[in-house]
CSV table of N, CA and C in Angstrom, one decimal:
chain,number,residue,atom,x,y,z
T,325,MET,N,-20.0,10.2,-27.7
T,325,MET,CA,-19.9,9.9,-26.3
T,325,MET,C,-19.1,11.0,-25.6
T,326,SER,N,-19.6,11.5,-24.5
T,326,SER,CA,-18.9,12.6,-23.8
T,326,SER,C,-17.6,12.0,-23.1
T,327,ASN,N,-16.7,13.0,-22.8
T,327,ASN,CA,-15.5,12.6,-22.0
T,327,ASN,C,-15.9,12.0,-20.7
T,328,GLU,N,-17.0,12.6,-20.1
T,328,GLU,CA,-17.4,12.1,-18.8
T,328,GLU,C,-17.8,10.7,-18.8
T,329,ASN,N,-18.6,10.3,-19.9
T,329,ASN,CA,-19.0,8.9,-20.1
T,329,ASN,C,-17.9,8.0,-20.3
T,330,VAL,N,-16.9,8.4,-21.1
T,330,VAL,CA,-15.7,7.6,-21.4
T,330,VAL,C,-14.9,7.4,-20.1
T,331,SER,N,-14.8,8.4,-19.2
T,331,SER,CA,-14.1,8.3,-18.0
T,331,SER,C,-14.8,7.3,-17.0
T,332,LYS,N,-16.2,7.4,-17.0
T,332,LYS,CA,-16.9,6.5,-16.2
T,332,LYS,C,-16.8,5.1,-16.7
T,333,ASN,N,-16.9,4.9,-18.0
T,333,ASN,CA,-16.7,3.5,-18.5
T,333,ASN,C,-15.3,3.0,-18.3
T,334,GLU,N,-14.3,3.8,-18.4
T,334,GLU,CA,-12.9,3.4,-18.1
T,334,GLU,C,-12.8,3.0,-16.6
T,335,ALA,N,-13.4,3.8,-15.7
T,335,ALA,CA,-13.3,3.5,-14.3
T,335,ALA,C,-14.1,2.2,-14.0
T,336,LEU,N,-15.2,1.9,-14.6
T,336,LEU,CA,-15.9,0.7,-14.4
T,336,LEU,C,-15.2,-0.5,-14.9
T,337,TRP,N,-14.5,-0.3,-16.0
T,337,TRP,CA,-13.7,-1.4,-16.6
T,337,TRP,C,-12.5,-1.7,-15.7
T,338,GLN,N,-11.9,-0.7,-15.2
T,338,GLN,CA,-10.7,-0.9,-14.3
T,338,GLN,C,-11.2,-1.6,-13.0
T,339,LEU,N,-12.3,-1.2,-12.5
T,339,LEU,CA,-12.9,-1.8,-11.3
T,339,LEU,C,-13.2,-3.3,-11.5
T,340,ALA,N,-13.7,-3.6,-12.6
T,340,ALA,CA,-14.0,-5.0,-13.0
T,340,ALA,C,-12.7,-5.8,-13.1
T,341,ARG,N,-11.7,-5.2,-13.7
T,341,ARG,CA,-10.4,-5.9,-13.8
T,341,ARG,C,-9.8,-6.2,-12.5
T,342,PHE,N,-9.9,-5.2,-11.6
T,342,PHE,CA,-9.3,-5.3,-10.2
T,342,PHE,C,-10.1,-6.4,-9.4
T,343,ARG,N,-11.4,-6.4,-9.5
T,343,ARG,CA,-12.2,-7.4,-8.9
T,343,ARG,C,-11.8,-8.8,-9.3
T,344,ASP,N,-11.7,-8.9,-10.6
T,344,ASP,CA,-11.3,-10.2,-11.2
T,344,ASP,C,-9.9,-10.6,-10.7
T,345,LEU,N,-9.0,-9.7,-10.6
T,345,LEU,CA,-7.6,-10.0,-10.0
T,345,LEU,C,-7.7,-10.4,-8.6
T,346,LEU,N,-8.5,-9.7,-7.8
T,346,LEU,CA,-8.7,-10.1,-6.4
T,346,LEU,C,-9.3,-11.5,-6.2
T,347,ILE,N,-10.3,-11.8,-7.1
T,347,ILE,CA,-10.9,-13.2,-7.0
T,347,ILE,C,-9.8,-14.2,-7.4
T,348,GLN,N,-9.0,-13.9,-8.4
T,348,GLN,CA,-8.0,-14.9,-8.8
T,348,GLN,C,-6.9,-15.1,-7.7
T,349,ILE,N,-6.5,-14.0,-7.1
T,349,ILE,CA,-5.5,-14.1,-6.0
T,349,ILE,C,-6.1,-14.8,-4.8
T,350,SER,N,-7.4,-14.5,-4.4
T,350,SER,CA,-8.0,-15.1,-3.3
T,350,SER,C,-8.1,-16.6,-3.5
T,351,SER,N,-8.4,-17.1,-4.7
T,351,SER,CA,-8.6,-18.5,-5.0
T,351,SER,C,-7.3,-19.3,-4.8
T,352,ARG,N,-6.2,-18.6,-4.9
T,352,ARG,CA,-4.9,-19.3,-4.7
T,352,ARG,C,-4.6,-19.7,-3.3
T,353,PHE,N,-5.3,-18.9,-2.4
T,353,PHE,CA,-5.0,-19.2,-1.0
T,353,PHE,C,-5.9,-20.3,-0.4
T,354,ILE,N,-6.8,-20.8,-1.2
T,354,ILE,CA,-7.7,-21.9,-0.7
T,354,ILE,C,-6.8,-23.2,-0.6
T,355,GLY,N,-6.7,-23.7,0.6
T,355,GLY,CA,-6.0,-25.0,0.7
T,355,GLY,C,-4.5,-24.8,0.8
T,356,VAL,N,-4.0,-23.6,0.8
T,356,VAL,CA,-2.5,-23.4,0.9
T,356,VAL,C,-2.2,-23.5,2.4
T,357,PRO,N,-1.2,-24.4,2.7
T,357,PRO,CA,-0.8,-24.5,4.1
T,357,PRO,C,-0.2,-23.2,4.6
T,358,PHE,N,-0.3,-22.9,5.9
T,358,PHE,CA,0.2,-21.6,6.4
T,358,PHE,C,1.7,-21.4,6.1
T,359,GLU,N,2.5,-22.5,6.2
T,359,GLU,CA,3.9,-22.4,6.0
T,359,GLU,C,4.3,-22.0,4.6
T,360,ASP,N,3.3,-22.3,3.6
T,360,ASP,CA,3.5,-21.9,2.2
T,360,ASP,C,2.9,-20.6,1.8
T,361,ALA,N,2.2,-20.0,2.7
T,361,ALA,CA,1.5,-18.8,2.4
T,361,ALA,C,2.4,-17.6,2.0
T,362,ARG,N,3.6,-17.5,2.6
T,362,ARG,CA,4.5,-16.4,2.4
T,362,ARG,C,4.8,-16.2,0.9
T,363,GLU,N,5.1,-17.2,0.2
T,363,GLU,CA,5.4,-17.1,-1.2
T,363,GLU,C,4.2,-16.7,-2.0
T,364,SER,N,3.0,-17.2,-1.6
T,364,SER,CA,1.8,-16.8,-2.3
T,364,SER,C,1.4,-15.3,-2.0
T,365,LEU,N,1.7,-14.9,-0.8
T,365,LEU,CA,1.4,-13.5,-0.5
T,365,LEU,C,2.4,-12.6,-1.3
T,366,GLN,N,3.6,-13.0,-1.4
T,366,GLN,CA,4.6,-12.2,-2.2
T,366,GLN,C,4.1,-12.1,-3.6
T,367,GLU,N,3.7,-13.2,-4.2
T,367,GLU,CA,3.2,-13.1,-5.6
T,367,GLU,C,1.9,-12.3,-5.7
T,368,ALA,N,1.0,-12.4,-4.7
T,368,ALA,CA,-0.2,-11.6,-4.8
T,368,ALA,C,0.2,-10.1,-4.7
T,369,LEU,N,1.1,-9.7,-3.9
T,369,LEU,CA,1.6,-8.3,-3.8
T,369,LEU,C,2.2,-7.9,-5.1
T,370,ARG,N,2.9,-8.7,-5.8
T,370,ARG,CA,3.5,-8.4,-7.1
T,370,ARG,C,2.4,-8.1,-8.1
T,371,GLN,N,1.4,-9.0,-8.1
T,371,GLN,CA,0.3,-8.8,-9.1
T,371,GLN,C,-0.5,-7.5,-8.9
T,372,ILE,N,-0.7,-7.2,-7.6
T,372,ILE,CA,-1.4,-5.9,-7.3
T,372,ILE,C,-0.6,-4.7,-7.6
T,373,TRP,N,0.7,-4.8,-7.4
T,373,TRP,CA,1.7,-3.8,-7.7
T,373,TRP,C,1.7,-3.5,-9.2
T,374,LEU,N,1.7,-4.6,-10.0
T,374,LEU,CA,1.6,-4.4,-11.5
T,374,LEU,C,0.3,-3.7,-11.9
T,375,PHE,N,-0.8,-4.1,-11.3
T,375,PHE,CA,-2.1,-3.5,-11.6
T,375,PHE,C,-2.1,-2.0,-11.3
T,376,VAL,N,-1.6,-1.7,-10.1
T,376,VAL,CA,-1.7,-0.3,-9.6
T,376,VAL,C,-0.6,0.5,-10.3
T,377,ASN,N,0.5,-0.1,-10.8
T,377,ASN,CA,1.5,0.6,-11.5
T,377,ASN,C,2.3,1.5,-10.6
T,378,ALA,N,2.6,1.1,-9.4
T,378,ALA,CA,3.3,1.8,-8.4
T,378,ALA,C,4.8,1.5,-8.5
T,379,ASP,N,5.6,2.3,-7.9
T,379,ASP,CA,7.1,2.1,-7.9
T,379,ASP,C,7.4,1.0,-6.8
T,380,ARG,N,6.6,1.0,-5.7
T,380,ARG,CA,6.9,0.1,-4.6
T,380,ARG,C,5.6,-0.2,-4.0
T,381,ALA,N,5.4,-1.5,-3.6
T,381,ALA,CA,4.2,-2.0,-2.9
T,381,ALA,C,4.7,-2.7,-1.7
T,382,TYR,N,3.9,-2.7,-0.6
T,382,TYR,CA,4.3,-3.3,0.6
T,382,TYR,C,3.1,-3.6,1.5
T,383,VAL,N,3.4,-4.4,2.5
T,383,VAL,CA,2.4,-4.8,3.6
T,383,VAL,C,3.1,-4.5,4.9
T,384,PHE,N,2.4,-3.8,5.8
T,384,PHE,CA,2.8,-3.6,7.1
T,384,PHE,C,1.8,-4.2,8.1
T,385,ASP,N,2.4,-4.8,9.2
T,385,ASP,CA,1.5,-5.3,10.3
T,385,ASP,C,1.6,-4.3,11.4
T,386,TYR,N,0.4,-4.1,12.0
T,386,TYR,CA,0.4,-3.3,13.3
T,386,TYR,C,0.6,-4.3,14.5
T,387,ASP,N,1.4,-3.9,15.4
T,387,ASP,CA,1.6,-4.6,16.6
T,387,ASP,C,1.1,-3.7,17.7
T,388,TRP,N,-0.2,-3.9,18.1
T,388,TRP,CA,-0.8,-3.0,19.0
T,388,TRP,C,-0.3,-3.1,20.4
T,389,ASP,N,0.1,-4.3,20.8
T,389,ASP,CA,0.7,-4.6,22.1
T,389,ASP,C,2.0,-3.8,22.4
T,390,ASN,N,2.8,-3.7,21.3
T,390,ASN,CA,4.1,-3.0,21.4
T,390,ASN,C,4.0,-1.6,20.8
T,391,ASN,N,2.9,-1.1,20.3
T,391,ASN,CA,2.7,0.2,19.7
T,391,ASN,C,3.7,0.5,18.6
T,392,ILE,N,3.9,-0.5,17.7
T,392,ILE,CA,4.8,-0.4,16.5
T,392,ILE,C,4.1,-1.0,15.3
T,393,CYS,N,4.7,-0.7,14.1
T,393,CYS,CA,4.3,-1.4,12.9
T,393,CYS,C,5.6,-1.8,12.2
T,394,LYS,N,5.4,-2.9,11.5
T,394,LYS,CA,6.6,-3.5,10.8
T,394,LYS,C,6.3,-3.8,9.4
T,395,ASN,N,7.2,-3.6,8.5
T,395,ASN,CA,7.1,-3.9,7.1
T,395,ASN,C,7.4,-5.4,6.9
T,396,THR,N,6.4,-6.1,6.4
T,396,THR,CA,6.5,-7.6,6.3
T,396,THR,C,6.7,-8.1,4.9
T,397,PHE,N,6.2,-7.4,3.9
T,397,PHE,CA,6.4,-7.8,2.5
T,397,PHE,C,6.6,-6.5,1.7
T,398,GLU,N,7.4,-6.7,0.6
T,398,GLU,CA,7.7,-5.5,-0.2
T,398,GLU,C,7.9,-6.0,-1.7
T,399,TRP,N,7.6,-5.2,-2.6
T,399,TRP,CA,7.9,-5.5,-4.0
T,399,TRP,C,8.2,-4.1,-4.6
T,400,CYS,N,9.4,-4.1,-5.3
T,400,CYS,CA,9.9,-2.8,-5.9
T,400,CYS,C,10.1,-2.9,-7.4
T,401,ALA,N,9.8,-1.8,-8.1
T,401,ALA,CA,10.1,-1.8,-9.5
T,401,ALA,C,11.6,-1.7,-9.7
T,402,GLU,N,12.1,-2.1,-10.9
T,402,GLU,CA,13.5,-2.0,-11.2
T,402,GLU,C,14.0,-0.6,-11.0
T,403,GLY,N,15.1,-0.5,-10.3
T,403,GLY,CA,15.7,0.8,-10.0
T,403,GLY,C,15.2,1.5,-8.8
T,404,ILE,N,14.2,0.9,-8.1
T,404,ILE,CA,13.7,1.5,-6.9
T,404,ILE,C,14.2,0.7,-5.7
T,405,SER,N,14.7,1.5,-4.7
T,405,SER,CA,15.4,0.9,-3.6
T,405,SER,C,14.4,0.1,-2.7
T,406,SER,N,14.9,-1.0,-2.1
T,406,SER,CA,14.1,-1.8,-1.1
T,406,SER,C,14.3,-1.0,0.2
T,407,GLU,N,13.2,-0.9,0.9
T,407,GLU,CA,13.2,-0.2,2.2
T,407,GLU,C,12.8,-1.1,3.4
T,408,ILE,N,12.4,-2.3,3.1
T,408,ILE,CA,11.9,-3.2,4.1
T,408,ILE,C,12.8,-3.3,5.3
T,409,ASP,N,14.1,-3.4,5.1
T,409,ASP,CA,15.0,-3.6,6.3
T,409,ASP,C,15.1,-2.3,7.2
T,410,HIS,N,14.7,-1.2,6.6
T,410,HIS,CA,14.8,0.1,7.4
T,410,HIS,C,13.4,0.4,8.0
T,411,LEU,N,12.4,-0.4,7.8
T,411,LEU,CA,11.1,0.0,8.2
T,411,LEU,C,10.5,-1.1,9.2
T,412,GLN,N,11.3,-1.4,10.2
T,412,GLN,CA,10.9,-2.3,11.3
T,412,GLN,C,10.7,-1.6,12.6
T,413,GLU,N,9.7,-1.9,13.3
T,413,GLU,CA,9.5,-1.3,14.6
T,413,GLU,C,9.3,0.2,14.6
T,414,ILE,N,8.5,0.7,13.7
T,414,ILE,CA,8.2,2.1,13.6
T,414,ILE,C,7.2,2.4,14.7
T,415,PRO,N,7.6,3.4,15.6
T,415,PRO,CA,6.7,3.7,16.7
T,415,PRO,C,5.4,4.4,16.2
T,416,LEU,N,4.3,3.9,16.7
T,416,LEU,CA,3.0,4.5,16.3
T,416,LEU,C,2.9,5.9,16.7
T,417,ALA,N,3.5,6.2,17.8
T,417,ALA,CA,3.4,7.6,18.4
T,417,ALA,C,4.0,8.6,17.4
T,418,ALA,N,4.9,8.2,16.5
T,418,ALA,CA,5.5,9.1,15.5
T,418,ALA,C,4.5,9.4,14.3
T,419,ILE,N,3.5,8.6,14.2
T,419,ILE,CA,2.6,8.8,13.0
T,419,ILE,C,1.1,8.7,13.4
T,420,PRO,N,0.7,9.5,14.4
T,420,PRO,CA,-0.6,9.3,15.0
T,420,PRO,C,-1.8,9.5,14.0
T,421,TRP,N,-1.8,10.5,13.1
T,421,TRP,CA,-2.9,10.7,12.2
T,421,TRP,C,-3.0,9.6,11.2
T,422,TRP,N,-1.9,9.0,10.8
T,422,TRP,CA,-1.8,7.9,9.9
T,422,TRP,C,-2.5,6.7,10.5
T,423,VAL,N,-2.1,6.4,11.8
T,423,VAL,CA,-2.6,5.3,12.5
T,423,VAL,C,-4.1,5.4,12.7
T,424,ASN,N,-4.6,6.6,13.1
T,424,ASN,CA,-6.0,6.9,13.3
T,424,ASN,C,-6.8,6.7,12.1
T,425,ALA,N,-6.3,7.1,10.9
T,425,ALA,CA,-7.0,6.8,9.7
T,425,ALA,C,-7.2,5.3,9.5
T,426,HIS,N,-6.2,4.6,9.6
T,426,HIS,CA,-6.3,3.1,9.4
T,426,HIS,C,-7.2,2.5,10.5
T,427,LYS,N,-7.1,2.9,11.7
T,427,LYS,CA,-8.0,2.4,12.7
T,427,LYS,C,-9.5,2.6,12.4
T,428,ASN,N,-9.7,3.7,11.7
T,428,ASN,CA,-11.1,4.0,11.3
T,428,ASN,C,-11.5,3.3,9.9
T,429,GLY,N,-10.6,2.5,9.4
T,429,GLY,CA,-10.8,1.8,8.1
T,429,GLY,C,-10.7,2.7,6.9
T,430,GLU,N,-10.0,3.8,7.0
T,430,GLU,CA,-9.9,4.8,5.9
T,430,GLU,C,-8.7,4.6,5.1
T,431,ILE,N,-8.9,4.7,3.8
T,431,ILE,CA,-7.8,4.7,2.8
T,431,ILE,C,-7.1,6.0,3.0
T,432,LEU,N,-5.8,6.0,3.0
T,432,LEU,CA,-5.0,7.2,3.1
T,432,LEU,C,-4.2,7.5,1.8
T,433,SER,N,-4.4,8.7,1.3
T,433,SER,CA,-3.8,9.1,0.1
T,433,SER,C,-3.0,10.4,0.3
T,434,ILE,N,-1.8,10.4,-0.1
T,434,ILE,CA,-0.9,11.6,0.0
T,434,ILE,C,-0.4,11.9,-1.4
T,435,PRO,N,-1.0,12.8,-2.1
T,435,PRO,CA,-0.6,13.2,-3.5
T,435,PRO,C,0.8,13.8,-3.5
T,436,ASP,N,1.2,14.5,-2.4
T,436,ASP,CA,2.5,15.2,-2.4
T,436,ASP,C,3.0,15.2,-1.0
T,437,VAL,N,4.0,14.3,-0.8
T,437,VAL,CA,4.6,14.2,0.6
T,437,VAL,C,5.2,15.5,1.0
T,438,PHE,N,5.7,16.3,0.1
T,438,PHE,CA,6.4,17.6,0.4
T,438,PHE,C,5.5,18.7,0.9
T,439,VAL,N,4.2,18.5,0.8
T,439,VAL,CA,3.3,19.5,1.3
T,439,VAL,C,3.1,19.3,2.8
T,440,LEU,N,3.4,18.1,3.3
T,440,LEU,CA,3.3,17.9,4.8
T,440,LEU,C,4.3,18.7,5.5
T,441,ASP,N,4.0,19.1,6.7
T,441,ASP,CA,4.9,19.9,7.5
T,441,ASP,C,6.3,19.2,7.7
T,442,LYS,N,7.4,19.9,7.6
T,442,LYS,CA,8.7,19.3,7.7
T,442,LYS,C,8.9,18.5,9.1
T,443,SER,N,8.1,19.0,10.1
T,443,SER,CA,8.2,18.3,11.4
T,443,SER,C,7.3,17.1,11.6
T,444,ASP,N,6.4,16.9,10.6
T,444,ASP,CA,5.5,15.7,10.7
T,444,ASP,C,6.2,14.4,10.6
T,445,GLY,N,5.9,13.5,11.5
T,445,GLY,CA,6.5,12.2,11.6
T,445,GLY,C,6.4,11.4,10.3
T,446,VAL,N,5.2,11.5,9.7
T,446,VAL,CA,5.0,10.8,8.4
T,446,VAL,C,6.0,11.3,7.4
T,447,ARG,N,6.1,12.6,7.2
T,447,ARG,CA,7.1,13.1,6.2
T,447,ARG,C,8.5,12.7,6.6
T,448,LYS,N,8.9,12.7,7.8
T,448,LYS,CA,10.2,12.3,8.2
T,448,LYS,C,10.5,10.8,7.9
T,449,ILE,N,9.5,10.0,7.8
T,449,ILE,CA,9.7,8.6,7.4
T,449,ILE,C,9.7,8.5,5.9
T,450,LEU,N,8.8,9.2,5.2
T,450,LEU,CA,8.6,9.0,3.7
T,450,LEU,C,9.7,9.7,2.9
T,451,GLU,N,10.1,10.9,3.3
T,451,GLU,CA,11.0,11.7,2.5
T,451,GLU,C,12.3,11.1,2.3
T,452,PRO,N,13.0,10.5,3.3
T,452,PRO,CA,14.3,9.8,3.0
T,452,PRO,C,14.2,8.7,2.0
T,453,GLN,N,13.0,8.1,1.8
T,453,GLN,CA,12.8,7.0,0.9
T,453,GLN,C,12.6,7.5,-0.5
T,454,GLY,N,12.5,8.8,-0.7
T,454,GLY,CA,12.3,9.5,-2.0
T,454,GLY,C,10.8,9.4,-2.5
T,455,ILE,N,9.9,9.1,-1.5
T,455,ILE,CA,8.5,9.0,-1.9
T,455,ILE,C,7.9,10.3,-2.2
T,456,LYS,N,7.3,10.4,-3.4
T,456,LYS,CA,6.6,11.7,-3.8
T,456,LYS,C,5.1,11.6,-3.4
T,457,SER,N,4.5,10.5,-3.7
T,457,SER,CA,3.1,10.3,-3.5
T,457,SER,C,2.9,8.8,-3.0
T,458,LEU,N,1.7,8.6,-2.3
T,458,LEU,CA,1.4,7.2,-1.9
T,458,LEU,C,0.0,7.1,-1.6
T,459,MET,N,-0.4,5.8,-1.5
T,459,MET,CA,-1.7,5.4,-1.0
T,459,MET,C,-1.6,4.2,-0.1
T,460,THR,N,-2.3,4.2,1.0
T,460,THR,CA,-2.3,3.0,1.8
T,460,THR,C,-3.8,2.6,2.1
T,461,VAL,N,-4.0,1.3,2.2
T,461,VAL,CA,-5.3,0.7,2.4
T,461,VAL,C,-5.2,-0.2,3.6
T,462,PRO,N,-6.1,0.1,4.6
T,462,PRO,CA,-6.0,-0.7,5.8
T,462,PRO,C,-6.5,-2.1,5.6
T,463,ILE,N,-5.9,-3.0,6.3
T,463,ILE,CA,-6.3,-4.4,6.3
T,463,ILE,C,-7.1,-4.6,7.6
T,464,MET,N,-8.3,-4.9,7.4
T,464,MET,CA,-9.3,-5.0,8.6
T,464,MET,C,-9.6,-6.5,8.8
T,465,LEU,N,-9.6,-6.8,10.1
T,465,LEU,CA,-10.1,-8.1,10.5
T,465,LEU,C,-11.3,-7.8,11.4
T,466,GLY,N,-12.5,-7.9,10.8
T,466,GLY,CA,-13.7,-7.4,11.5
T,466,GLY,C,-13.6,-5.9,11.6
T,467,ASN,N,-13.7,-5.4,12.8
T,467,ASN,CA,-13.5,-3.9,13.1
T,467,ASN,C,-12.1,-3.5,13.5
T,468,THR,N,-11.2,-4.4,13.5
T,468,THR,CA,-9.8,-4.2,13.9
T,468,THR,C,-8.9,-4.1,12.8
T,469,CYS,N,-8.1,-3.0,12.7
T,469,CYS,CA,-7.1,-2.8,11.7
T,469,CYS,C,-5.9,-3.6,12.1
T,470,VAL,N,-5.4,-4.6,11.3
T,470,VAL,CA,-4.3,-5.4,11.6
T,470,VAL,C,-3.0,-5.0,10.8
T,471,GLY,N,-3.2,-4.1,9.9
T,471,GLY,CA,-2.1,-3.7,9.1
T,471,GLY,C,-2.6,-2.9,7.9
T,472,PHE,N,-1.7,-2.7,6.9
T,472,PHE,CA,-2.1,-2.0,5.7
T,472,PHE,C,-1.2,-2.4,4.5
T,473,VAL,N,-1.8,-2.2,3.3
T,473,VAL,CA,-1.1,-2.4,2.1
T,473,VAL,C,-0.8,-1.0,1.5
T,474,GLY,N,0.4,-0.8,1.0
T,474,GLY,CA,0.7,0.6,0.5
T,474,GLY,C,1.3,0.5,-0.8
T,475,PHE,N,1.2,1.7,-1.5
T,475,PHE,CA,1.7,1.8,-2.9
T,475,PHE,C,2.4,3.2,-2.9
T,476,ASP,N,3.7,3.2,-3.2
T,476,ASP,CA,4.5,4.4,-3.3
T,476,ASP,C,4.8,4.8,-4.8
T,477,SER,N,4.8,6.1,-5.0
T,477,SER,CA,5.3,6.7,-6.3
T,477,SER,C,6.6,7.4,-5.9
T,478,VAL,N,7.7,7.0,-6.5
T,478,VAL,CA,9.0,7.5,-6.2
T,478,VAL,C,9.4,8.4,-7.4
T,479,ARG,N,9.2,7.9,-8.6
T,479,ARG,CA,9.6,8.6,-9.8
T,479,ARG,C,8.8,9.9,-10.1
T,480,HIS,N,7.5,9.8,-9.9
T,480,HIS,CA,6.6,10.9,-10.2
T,480,HIS,C,5.5,11.1,-9.1
T,481,HIS,N,5.0,12.3,-9.0
T,481,HIS,CA,3.8,12.5,-8.2
T,481,HIS,C,2.6,11.8,-8.9
T,482,ARG,N,1.7,11.3,-8.0
T,482,ARG,CA,0.6,10.6,-8.6
T,482,ARG,C,-0.6,10.8,-7.6
T,483,ILE,N,-1.8,10.9,-8.2
T,483,ILE,CA,-3.0,10.9,-7.4
T,483,ILE,C,-3.6,9.6,-7.6
T,484,TYR,N,-3.7,8.8,-6.5
T,484,TYR,CA,-4.3,7.5,-6.6
T,484,TYR,C,-5.8,7.6,-6.4
T,485,SER,N,-6.5,6.9,-7.2
T,485,SER,CA,-8.0,6.9,-7.1
T,485,SER,C,-8.4,5.7,-6.2
T,486,GLU,N,-9.6,5.8,-5.6
T,486,GLU,CA,-10.1,4.6,-4.8
T,486,GLU,C,-10.2,3.4,-5.7
């Protein structure tokens, strides 16, 4: 079997595992009262973080009325700093290309934060956190982006696949 076939088979296997994980997570939310959902969401984030093997995973909510985004959930690997308290009320004007990608429903992947221009607002937010690479996935409600889930690589550079 060629390396290309092995890679395709591995990718299909990983996709099936991820689909099964999402089904398992989704089924947990059936019948969960809203006031109890926070704990379930935190556990779901932890499970996805484990699957993705990131150093940090998080959820941000977009507040379109106030033109800000807020970090609402976070999960960190051992030895990785928590940043949730520092990432509240981020002005959307500071990260316009990031916001536009999410508004368009696009996954955003940055394999090397340090390739971004030093004056870029995104780099100014990510670099102090020690982030080398990341991927964010928009959370869509119909055609409206309401937030995003993100995965940071702090220890090593990483190319995240879809």
